[in-house]
Coordinates of C-alpha atoms in Angstrom, one line a residue:
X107 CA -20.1 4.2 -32.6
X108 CA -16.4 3.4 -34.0
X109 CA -13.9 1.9 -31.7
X110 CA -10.4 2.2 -33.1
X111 CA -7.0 3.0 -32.3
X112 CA -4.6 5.5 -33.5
X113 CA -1.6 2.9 -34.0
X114 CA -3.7 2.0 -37.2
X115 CA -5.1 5.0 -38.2
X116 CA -2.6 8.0 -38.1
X117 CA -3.1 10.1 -41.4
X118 CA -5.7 11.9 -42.9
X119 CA -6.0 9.2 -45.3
X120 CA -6.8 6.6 -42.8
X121 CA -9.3 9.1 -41.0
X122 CA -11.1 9.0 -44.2
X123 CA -11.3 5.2 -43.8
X124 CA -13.0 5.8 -40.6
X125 CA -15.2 7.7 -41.8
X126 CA -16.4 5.1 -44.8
X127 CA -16.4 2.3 -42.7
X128 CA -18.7 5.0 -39.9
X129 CA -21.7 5.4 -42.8
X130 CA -21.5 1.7 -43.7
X131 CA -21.7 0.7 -40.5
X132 CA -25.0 3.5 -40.0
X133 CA -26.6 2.6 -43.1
X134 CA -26.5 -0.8 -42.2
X135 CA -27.9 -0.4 -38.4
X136 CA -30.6 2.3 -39.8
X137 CA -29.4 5.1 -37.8
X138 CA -28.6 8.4 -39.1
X139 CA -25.6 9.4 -37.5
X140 CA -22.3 8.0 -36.4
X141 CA -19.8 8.9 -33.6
X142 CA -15.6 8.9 -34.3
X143 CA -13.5 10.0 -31.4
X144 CA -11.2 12.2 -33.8
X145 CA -13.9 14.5 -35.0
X146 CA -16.1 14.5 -32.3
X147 CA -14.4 15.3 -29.3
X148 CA -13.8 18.9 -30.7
X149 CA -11.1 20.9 -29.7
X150 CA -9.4 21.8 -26.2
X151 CA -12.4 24.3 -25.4
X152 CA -14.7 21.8 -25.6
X153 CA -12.4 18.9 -25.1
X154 CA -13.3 19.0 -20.8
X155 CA -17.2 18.7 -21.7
X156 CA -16.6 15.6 -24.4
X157 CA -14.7 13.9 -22.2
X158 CA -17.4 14.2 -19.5
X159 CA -20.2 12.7 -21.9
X160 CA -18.3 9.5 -23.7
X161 CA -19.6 7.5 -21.6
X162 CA -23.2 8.9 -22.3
X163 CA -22.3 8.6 -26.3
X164 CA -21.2 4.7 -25.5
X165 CA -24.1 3.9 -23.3
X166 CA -26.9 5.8 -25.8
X167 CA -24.9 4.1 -29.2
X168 CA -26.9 1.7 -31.0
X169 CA -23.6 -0.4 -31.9
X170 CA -20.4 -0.4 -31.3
X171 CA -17.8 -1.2 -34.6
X172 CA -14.4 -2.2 -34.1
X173 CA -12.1 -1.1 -36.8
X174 CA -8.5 -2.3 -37.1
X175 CA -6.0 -2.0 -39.5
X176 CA -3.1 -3.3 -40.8
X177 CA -1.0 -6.0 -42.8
X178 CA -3.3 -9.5 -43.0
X179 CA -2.2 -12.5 -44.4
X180 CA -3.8 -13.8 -46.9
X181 CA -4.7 -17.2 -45.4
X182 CA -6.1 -15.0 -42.5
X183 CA -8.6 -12.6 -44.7
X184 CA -12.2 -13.5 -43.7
X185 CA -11.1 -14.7 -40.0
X186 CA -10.7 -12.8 -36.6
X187 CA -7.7 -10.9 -37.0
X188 CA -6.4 -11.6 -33.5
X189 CA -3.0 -10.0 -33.5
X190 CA -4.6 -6.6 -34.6
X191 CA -7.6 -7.1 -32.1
X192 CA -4.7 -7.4 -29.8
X193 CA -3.5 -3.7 -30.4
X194 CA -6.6 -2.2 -30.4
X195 CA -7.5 -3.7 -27.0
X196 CA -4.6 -1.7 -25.5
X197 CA -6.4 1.5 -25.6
X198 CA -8.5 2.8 -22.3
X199 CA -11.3 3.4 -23.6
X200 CA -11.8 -0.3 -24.6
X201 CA -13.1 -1.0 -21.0
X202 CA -16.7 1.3 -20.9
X203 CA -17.1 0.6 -24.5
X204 CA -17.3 -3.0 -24.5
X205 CA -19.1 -3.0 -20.7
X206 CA -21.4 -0.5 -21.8
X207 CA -22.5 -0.9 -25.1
X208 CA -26.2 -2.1 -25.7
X209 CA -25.7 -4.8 -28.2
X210 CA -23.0 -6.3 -26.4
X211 CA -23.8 -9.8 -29.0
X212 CA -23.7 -7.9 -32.2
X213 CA -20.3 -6.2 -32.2
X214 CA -18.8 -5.9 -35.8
X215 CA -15.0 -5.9 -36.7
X216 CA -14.0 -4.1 -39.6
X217 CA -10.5 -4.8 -41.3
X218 CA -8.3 -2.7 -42.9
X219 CA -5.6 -4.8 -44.9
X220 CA -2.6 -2.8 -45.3
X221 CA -0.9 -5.3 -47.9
X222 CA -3.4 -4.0 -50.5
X223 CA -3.8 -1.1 -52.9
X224 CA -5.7 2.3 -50.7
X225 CA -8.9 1.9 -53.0
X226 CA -9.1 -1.3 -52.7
X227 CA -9.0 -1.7 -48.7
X228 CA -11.9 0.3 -47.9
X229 CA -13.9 -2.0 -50.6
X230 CA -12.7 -5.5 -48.9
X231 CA -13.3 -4.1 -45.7
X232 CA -16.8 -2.6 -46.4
X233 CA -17.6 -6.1 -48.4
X234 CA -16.8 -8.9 -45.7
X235 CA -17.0 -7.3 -42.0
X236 CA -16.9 -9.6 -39.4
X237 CA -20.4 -9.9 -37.7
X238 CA -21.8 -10.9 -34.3
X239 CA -18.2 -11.1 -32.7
X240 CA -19.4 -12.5 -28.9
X241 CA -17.6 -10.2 -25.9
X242 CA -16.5 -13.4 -24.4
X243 CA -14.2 -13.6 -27.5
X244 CA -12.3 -10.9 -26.3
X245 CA -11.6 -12.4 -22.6
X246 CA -9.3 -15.0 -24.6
X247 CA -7.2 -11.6 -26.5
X248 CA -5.4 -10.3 -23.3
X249 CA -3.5 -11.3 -20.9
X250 CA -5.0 -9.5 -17.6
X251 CA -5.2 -12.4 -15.0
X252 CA -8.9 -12.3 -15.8
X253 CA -9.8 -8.9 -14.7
X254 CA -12.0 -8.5 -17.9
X255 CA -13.7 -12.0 -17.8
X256 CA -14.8 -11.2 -13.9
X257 CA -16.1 -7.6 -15.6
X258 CA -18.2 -9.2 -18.2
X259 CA -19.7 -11.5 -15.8
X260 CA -20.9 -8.7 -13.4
X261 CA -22.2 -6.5 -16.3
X262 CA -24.1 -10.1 -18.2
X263 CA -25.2 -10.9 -14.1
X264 CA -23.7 -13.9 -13.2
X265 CA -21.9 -13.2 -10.8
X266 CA -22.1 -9.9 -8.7
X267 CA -19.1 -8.0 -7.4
X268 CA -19.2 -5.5 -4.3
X269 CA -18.8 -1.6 -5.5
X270 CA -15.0 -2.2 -4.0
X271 CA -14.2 -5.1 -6.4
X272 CA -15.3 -3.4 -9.1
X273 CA -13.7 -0.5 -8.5
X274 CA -10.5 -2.3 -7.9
X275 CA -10.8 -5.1 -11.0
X276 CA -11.5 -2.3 -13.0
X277 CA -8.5 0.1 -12.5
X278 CA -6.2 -2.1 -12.5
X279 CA -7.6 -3.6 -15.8
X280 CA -7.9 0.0 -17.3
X281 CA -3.8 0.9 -15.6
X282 CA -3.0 -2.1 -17.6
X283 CA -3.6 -0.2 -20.9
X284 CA -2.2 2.9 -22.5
X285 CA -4.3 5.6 -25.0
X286 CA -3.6 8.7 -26.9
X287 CA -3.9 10.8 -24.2
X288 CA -6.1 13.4 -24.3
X289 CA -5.9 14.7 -20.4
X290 CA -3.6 13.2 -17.4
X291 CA -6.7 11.6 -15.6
X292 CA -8.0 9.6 -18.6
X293 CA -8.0 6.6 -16.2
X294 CA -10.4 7.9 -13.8
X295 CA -12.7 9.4 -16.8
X296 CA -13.0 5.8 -18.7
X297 CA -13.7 4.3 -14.8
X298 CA -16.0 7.0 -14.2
X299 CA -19.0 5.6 -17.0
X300 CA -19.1 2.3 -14.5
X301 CA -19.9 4.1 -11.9
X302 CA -23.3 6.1 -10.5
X303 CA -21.7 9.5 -10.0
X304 CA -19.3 11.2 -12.4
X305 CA -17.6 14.6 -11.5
X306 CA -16.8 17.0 -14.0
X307 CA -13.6 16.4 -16.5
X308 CA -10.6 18.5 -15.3
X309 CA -8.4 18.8 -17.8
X310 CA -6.1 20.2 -15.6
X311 CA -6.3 17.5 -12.9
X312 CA -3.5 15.2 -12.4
X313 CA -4.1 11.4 -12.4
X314 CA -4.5 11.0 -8.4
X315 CA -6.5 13.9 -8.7
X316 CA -9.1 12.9 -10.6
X317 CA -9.4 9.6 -9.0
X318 CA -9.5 11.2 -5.7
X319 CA -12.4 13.2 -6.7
X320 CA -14.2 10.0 -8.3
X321 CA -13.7 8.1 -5.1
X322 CA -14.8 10.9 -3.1
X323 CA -18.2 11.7 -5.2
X324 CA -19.1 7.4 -4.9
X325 CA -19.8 5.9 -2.4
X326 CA -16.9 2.8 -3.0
X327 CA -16.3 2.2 0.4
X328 CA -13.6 4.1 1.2
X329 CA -11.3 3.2 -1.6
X330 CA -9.3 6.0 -1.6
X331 CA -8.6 5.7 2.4
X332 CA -7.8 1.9 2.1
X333 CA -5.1 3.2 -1.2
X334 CA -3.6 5.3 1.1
X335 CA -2.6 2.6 3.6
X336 CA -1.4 0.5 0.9
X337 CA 3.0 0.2 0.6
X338 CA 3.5 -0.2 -3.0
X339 CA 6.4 -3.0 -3.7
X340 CA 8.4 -0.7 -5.0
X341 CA 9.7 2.6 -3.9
X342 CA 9.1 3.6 -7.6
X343 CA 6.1 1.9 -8.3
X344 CA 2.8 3.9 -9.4
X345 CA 0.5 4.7 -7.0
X346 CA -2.7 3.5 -9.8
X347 CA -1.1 -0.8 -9.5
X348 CA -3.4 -1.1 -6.7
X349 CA -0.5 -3.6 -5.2
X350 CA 0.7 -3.8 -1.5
X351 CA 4.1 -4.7 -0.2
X352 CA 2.3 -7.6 1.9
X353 CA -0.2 -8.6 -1.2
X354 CA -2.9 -7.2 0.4
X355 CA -6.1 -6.5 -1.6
X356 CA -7.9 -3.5 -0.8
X357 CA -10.9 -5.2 1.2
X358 CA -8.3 -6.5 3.3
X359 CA -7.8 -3.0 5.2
X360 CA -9.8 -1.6 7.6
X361 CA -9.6 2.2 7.0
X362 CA -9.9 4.1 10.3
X363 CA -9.0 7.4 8.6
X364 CA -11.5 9.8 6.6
X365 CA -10.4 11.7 3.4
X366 CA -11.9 15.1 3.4
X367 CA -9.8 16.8 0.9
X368 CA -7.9 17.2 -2.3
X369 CA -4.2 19.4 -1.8
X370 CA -1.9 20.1 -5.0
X371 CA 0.9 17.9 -6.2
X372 CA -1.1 15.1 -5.7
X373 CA -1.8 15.2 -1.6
X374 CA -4.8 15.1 0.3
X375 CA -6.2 16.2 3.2
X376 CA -6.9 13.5 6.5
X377 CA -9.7 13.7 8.9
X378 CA -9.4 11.5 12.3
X379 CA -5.6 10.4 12.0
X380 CA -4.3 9.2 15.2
X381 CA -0.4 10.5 14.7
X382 CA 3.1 10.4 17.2
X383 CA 6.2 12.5 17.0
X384 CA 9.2 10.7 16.1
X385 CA 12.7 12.3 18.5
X386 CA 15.7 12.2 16.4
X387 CA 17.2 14.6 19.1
X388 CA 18.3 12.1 21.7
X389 CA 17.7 9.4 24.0
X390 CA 15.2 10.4 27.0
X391 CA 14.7 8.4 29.7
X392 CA 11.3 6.0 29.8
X393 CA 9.3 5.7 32.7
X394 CA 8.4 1.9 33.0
X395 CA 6.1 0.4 35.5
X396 CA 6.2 -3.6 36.9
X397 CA 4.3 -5.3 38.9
X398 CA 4.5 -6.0 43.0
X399 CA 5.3 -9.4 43.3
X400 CA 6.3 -10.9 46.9
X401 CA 9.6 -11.3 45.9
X402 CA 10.1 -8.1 44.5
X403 CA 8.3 -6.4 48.1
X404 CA 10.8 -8.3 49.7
X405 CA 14.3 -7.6 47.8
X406 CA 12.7 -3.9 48.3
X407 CA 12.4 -4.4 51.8
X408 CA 15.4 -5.7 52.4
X409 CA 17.6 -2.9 49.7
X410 CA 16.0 -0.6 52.2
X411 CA 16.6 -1.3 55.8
X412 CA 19.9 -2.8 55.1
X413 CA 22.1 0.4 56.0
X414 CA 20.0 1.0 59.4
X415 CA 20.5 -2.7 60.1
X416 CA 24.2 -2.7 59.3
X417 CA 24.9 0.2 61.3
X418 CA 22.7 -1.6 64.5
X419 CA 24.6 -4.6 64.6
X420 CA 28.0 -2.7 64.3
X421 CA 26.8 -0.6 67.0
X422 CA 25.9 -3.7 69.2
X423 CA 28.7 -5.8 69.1
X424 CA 31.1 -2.3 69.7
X425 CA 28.9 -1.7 73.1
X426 CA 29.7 -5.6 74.0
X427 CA 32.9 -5.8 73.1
X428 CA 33.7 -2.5 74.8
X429 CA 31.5 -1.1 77.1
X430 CA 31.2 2.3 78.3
X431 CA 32.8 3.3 81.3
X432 CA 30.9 2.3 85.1
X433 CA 29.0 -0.5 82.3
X434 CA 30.0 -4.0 83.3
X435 CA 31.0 -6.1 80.4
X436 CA 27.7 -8.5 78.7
X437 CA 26.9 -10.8 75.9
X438 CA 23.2 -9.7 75.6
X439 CA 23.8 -7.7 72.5
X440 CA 26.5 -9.9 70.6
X441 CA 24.4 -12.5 69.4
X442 CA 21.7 -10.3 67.9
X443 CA 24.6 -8.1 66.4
X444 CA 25.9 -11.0 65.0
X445 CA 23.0 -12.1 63.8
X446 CA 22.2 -8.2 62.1
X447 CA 25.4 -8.0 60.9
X448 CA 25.2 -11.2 59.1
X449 CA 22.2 -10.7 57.5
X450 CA 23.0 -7.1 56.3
X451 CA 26.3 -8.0 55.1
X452 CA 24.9 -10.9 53.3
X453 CA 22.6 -8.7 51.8
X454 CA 25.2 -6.2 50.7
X455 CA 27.0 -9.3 49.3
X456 CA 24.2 -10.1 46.9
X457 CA 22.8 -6.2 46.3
X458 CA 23.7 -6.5 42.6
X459 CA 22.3 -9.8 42.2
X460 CA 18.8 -8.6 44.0
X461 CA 18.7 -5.3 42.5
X462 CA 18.7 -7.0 39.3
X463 CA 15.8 -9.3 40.2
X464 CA 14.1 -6.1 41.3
X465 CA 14.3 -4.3 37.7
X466 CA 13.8 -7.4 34.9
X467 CA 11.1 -8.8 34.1
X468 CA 8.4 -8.6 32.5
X469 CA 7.1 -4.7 31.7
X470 CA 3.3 -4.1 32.5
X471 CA 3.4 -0.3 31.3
X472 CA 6.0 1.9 29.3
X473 CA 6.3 5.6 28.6
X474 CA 5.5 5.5 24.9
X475 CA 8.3 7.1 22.7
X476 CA 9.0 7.0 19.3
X477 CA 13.0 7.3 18.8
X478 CA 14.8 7.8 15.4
X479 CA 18.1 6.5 15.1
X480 CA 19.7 7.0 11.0
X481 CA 21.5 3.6 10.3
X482 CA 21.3 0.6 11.7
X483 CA 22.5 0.2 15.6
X484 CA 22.2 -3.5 17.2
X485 CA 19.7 -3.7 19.0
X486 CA 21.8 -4.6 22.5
X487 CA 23.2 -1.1 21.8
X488 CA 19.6 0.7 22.0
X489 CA 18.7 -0.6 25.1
X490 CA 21.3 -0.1 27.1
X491 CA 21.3 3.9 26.0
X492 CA 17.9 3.5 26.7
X493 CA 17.7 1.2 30.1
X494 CA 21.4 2.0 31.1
X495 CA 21.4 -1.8 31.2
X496 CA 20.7 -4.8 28.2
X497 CA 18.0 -6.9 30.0
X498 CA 16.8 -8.2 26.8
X499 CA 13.5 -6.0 26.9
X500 CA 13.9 -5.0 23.3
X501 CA 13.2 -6.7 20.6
X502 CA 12.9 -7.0 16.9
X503 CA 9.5 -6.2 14.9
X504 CA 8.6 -9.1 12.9
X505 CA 6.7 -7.9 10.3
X506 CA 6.6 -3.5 10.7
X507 CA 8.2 -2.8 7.6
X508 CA 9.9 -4.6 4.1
X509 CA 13.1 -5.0 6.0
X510 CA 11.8 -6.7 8.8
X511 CA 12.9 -10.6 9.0
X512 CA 11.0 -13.2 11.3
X513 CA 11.2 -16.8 12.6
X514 CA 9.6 -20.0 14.0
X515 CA 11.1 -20.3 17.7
X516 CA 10.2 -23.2 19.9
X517 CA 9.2 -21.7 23.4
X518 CA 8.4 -23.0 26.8
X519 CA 5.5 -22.3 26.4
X520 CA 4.1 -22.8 23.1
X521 CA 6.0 -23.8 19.9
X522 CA 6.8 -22.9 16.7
X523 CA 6.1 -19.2 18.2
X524 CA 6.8 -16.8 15.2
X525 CA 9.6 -14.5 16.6
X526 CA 11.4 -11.4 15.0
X527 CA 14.8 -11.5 14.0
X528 CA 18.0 -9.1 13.3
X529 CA 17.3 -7.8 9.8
X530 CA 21.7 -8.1 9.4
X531 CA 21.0 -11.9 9.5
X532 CA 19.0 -11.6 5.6
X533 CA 22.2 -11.7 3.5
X534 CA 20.3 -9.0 1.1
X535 CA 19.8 -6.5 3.9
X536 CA 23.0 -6.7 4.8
X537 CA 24.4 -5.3 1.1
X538 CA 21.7 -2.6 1.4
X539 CA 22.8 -1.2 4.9
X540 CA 26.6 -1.3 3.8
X541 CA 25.5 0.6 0.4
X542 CA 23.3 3.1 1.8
X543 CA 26.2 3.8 4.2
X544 CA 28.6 4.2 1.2
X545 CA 26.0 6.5 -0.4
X546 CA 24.9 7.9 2.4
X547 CA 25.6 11.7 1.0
X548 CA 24.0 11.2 -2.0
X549 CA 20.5 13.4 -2.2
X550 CA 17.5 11.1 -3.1
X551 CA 19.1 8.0 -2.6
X552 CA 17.2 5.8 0.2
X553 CA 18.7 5.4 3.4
X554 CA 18.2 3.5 6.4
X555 CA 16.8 4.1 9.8
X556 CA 15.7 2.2 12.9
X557 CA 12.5 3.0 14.9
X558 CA 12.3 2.4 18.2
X559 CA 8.4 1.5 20.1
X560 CA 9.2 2.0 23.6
X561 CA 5.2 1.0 24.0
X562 CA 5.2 -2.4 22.8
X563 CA 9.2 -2.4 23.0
X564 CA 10.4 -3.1 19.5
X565 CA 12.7 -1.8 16.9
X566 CA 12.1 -1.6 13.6
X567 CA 14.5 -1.2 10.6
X568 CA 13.5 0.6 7.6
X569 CA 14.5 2.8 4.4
X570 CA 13.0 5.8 3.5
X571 CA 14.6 8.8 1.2
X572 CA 14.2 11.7 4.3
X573 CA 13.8 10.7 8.1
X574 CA 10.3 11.0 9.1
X575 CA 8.8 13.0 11.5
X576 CA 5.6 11.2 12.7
X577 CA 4.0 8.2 12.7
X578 CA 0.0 8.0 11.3
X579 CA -1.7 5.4 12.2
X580 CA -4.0 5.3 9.1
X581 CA -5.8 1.9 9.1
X582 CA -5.5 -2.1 10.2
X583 CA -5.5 -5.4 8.5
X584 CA -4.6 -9.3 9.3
X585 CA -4.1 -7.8 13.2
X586 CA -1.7 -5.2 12.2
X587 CA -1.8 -1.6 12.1
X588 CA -1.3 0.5 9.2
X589 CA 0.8 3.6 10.1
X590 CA 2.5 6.5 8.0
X591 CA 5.5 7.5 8.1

């Protein structure tokens, strides 16, 4: 098999070099026949079914040839020509042919030196090829974080990744590279030869499509349901960098979510989604539950029977003072109206300060309601539309979303407790609330929004192009959940 790319070998004249170098490289091996992606993949009829069985063609090849070309220096001829070798290893295909290739100890380079006459560079190349290149050579070539060495060493045995890490080590080494395209999930197909089952080539797939249907056919634990509850850095980013906001690898998260279809424009179908509607109508009022404590039994108490008492001892020391006619005049009833009167209108006096006690604290069980609110609203704000009153029962998320900030507090109880903080105190979150709300008519621009929880009583603050309309709770990791929005 010939491994090239089509940076070096763009004309019919250098297809012809493939070719020559394909026969000397058979003759040599003792095999009869050669394979050479430009001929053999056949046209766009066939191009679906070729796709399909490279991977077969790679696997069943007796040896693989690497041929490069391009200008060499001339202290360079007879060596590794690394810069070249660097090119070539750009392509996709790279990956399965290297990984899957029998003689994985015996791969030849073949060199094309563009600084020389055409009938001469076939000659030098076919004269002094560069034999028994090791794989581990081509670890050193790119610069991939080590992806590729952790690849070889699963595929030589010594050391064994799970079906997840190879999945993931292996897309993002493959999204790493770029190819002459010859269909939009070319990704998924080169990934597909590492693994047991391979669906059918689509050449009318997208890129997310075909991986979806490669991770539904294997069983790669649940890759595609932990993707989904990944938040790529960057608004713009591409879905295939396998990177989370929170740098979160995909074993981190605990899917609880089951993909059980594949929609158009690049959307698919959940099973087992817990989801909440968000109201952006308007404030409603939360039903929240405390628990009886003494004191709060007694301020009730007290709140209650204060108007009957009031109006007893008024009543009492109005008979004493002034009895009714054929009544003579007593002092039975003044000292307990006094004493009633006293008592009720002490606690009239401190009504506001009891009813107060009676309503703060701390809140056993809420009404759970998702509220929308488009900008940014301090959070004193929110809870007194919500509560009618700021008793401090809000507060900020700590880590729900990018724009979230958080601190180390020192508590009563415990210190260094980590604490959430007003996202306006980041000095960058600041300039991006002021310039959403200068741009804030502008279609597909991000804008921002605040959340409100009234179940575990926090706000969030985050930016999103269109308001959303539910919240999916998807998965979990570190003692979070992962939730949709």
């Amino acid at each position: 098999m010939v491994s090239y790319t089509g940076q070096h070998f763009k004309t019919d004249e250098d297809r012809m070099q493939l070719h020559a170098i394909g026969q000397h490289a058979a003759e040599m091996a003792g095999v009869r026949a050669y394979w050479l992606g430009c001929s053999c993949l056949g046209g766009k009829d066939e191009l679906e079914e070729n796709v399909w069985r490279i991977n077969d063609v790679i696997r069943g090849a007796f040896r693989l040839v690497i041929a490069v070309g391009g200008p060499v220096e001339p202290r360079m001829k007879g060596q590794l020509p690394v810069s070249l070798l660097g090119e070539w290893g750009r392509r996709v295909w790279i990956l399965p042919e290297l990984l899957l290739t029998q003689a994985k100890e015996d791969i030849r380079v073949y060199t094309i030196d563009r600084n020389v006459y055409y009938d001469q560079q076939i000659q030098d190349c076919l004269a002094r090829p560069l034999e028994q290149v090791d794989l581990r050579l081509f670890t050193q070539l790119w610069q991939d974080d080590g992806d590729f060495g952790q690849l070889v060493d699963h595929y030589e045995g010594s050391v064994i990744l799970s079906r997840l890490e190879l999945v993931s080590l292996a897309f993002r080494c493959l999204s790493a590279r770029h190819t002459t395209q010859y269909a939009r999930g070319d990704l998924s197909y080169a990934l597909m030869g590492l693994l047991r089952q391979r669906p059918y080539a689509r050449v009318s797939d997208s890129a997310f499509q075909a991986f979806a249907r490669l991770s539904l056919a294997n069983d790669s634990d649940l890759v595609l349901e932990r993707l989904v509850c990944m938040l790529p850095p960057s608004p713009y980013a591409s879905w295939d960098s396998l990177k989370d906001q929170w740098e979160a690898k995909l074993w981190d998260i605990n899917p609880k979510v089951q993909v059980c279809g594949i929609g158009d424009n690049d959307t698919i179908i959940l099973d087992g989604a817990r989801a909440a509607h968000i109201r952006w109508k308007s404030f409603k009022k939360v039903l929240l539950r405390n628990n009886d404590t003494m004191k709060r039994t007694l301020i009730r108490l007290a709140l209650t029977f204060v108007s009957p008492v009031f109006i007893i001892s008024v009543i009492l020391l109005a008979i004493t003072a002034n009895p009714p006619g054929g009544f003579p005049q007593s002092t039975f009833g003044k000292l307990p109206g006094a004493v009633l009167l006293a008592l009720a209108l002490c606690v009239l006096i401190a009504s506001p300060k009891l009813i107060n006690w009676l309503y703060i604290g701390k809140v056993w069980n809420a009404e759970p309601w998702f509220f929308g609110i488009e900008g940014y609203m301090p959070i004193e704000q929110i809870e007194k539309k919500l509560f009618g009153v700021n008793m401090n029962r809000l507060s900020w998320s700590a880590a729900s979303s990018p724009l979230s900030r958080h601190g180390v507090l020192a508590s009563k109880i415990h210190d260094n407790v980590c604490e959430g903080m007003d996202p306006k105190t980041d000095p960058d979150v600041l300039a991006r609330i002021e310039k959403t709300r200068a741009n804030s008519g502008a279609s597909g621009e991000e804008r921002i929004f605040t959340l409100v929880d009234t179940y575990t009583m926090t706000v969030t603050l985050f930016s999103a192009v269109k308001p959303p309309v539910a919240v999916i709770v998807c998965g979990e990791e570190g003692g979070m959940q992962r939730a949709l929005l």
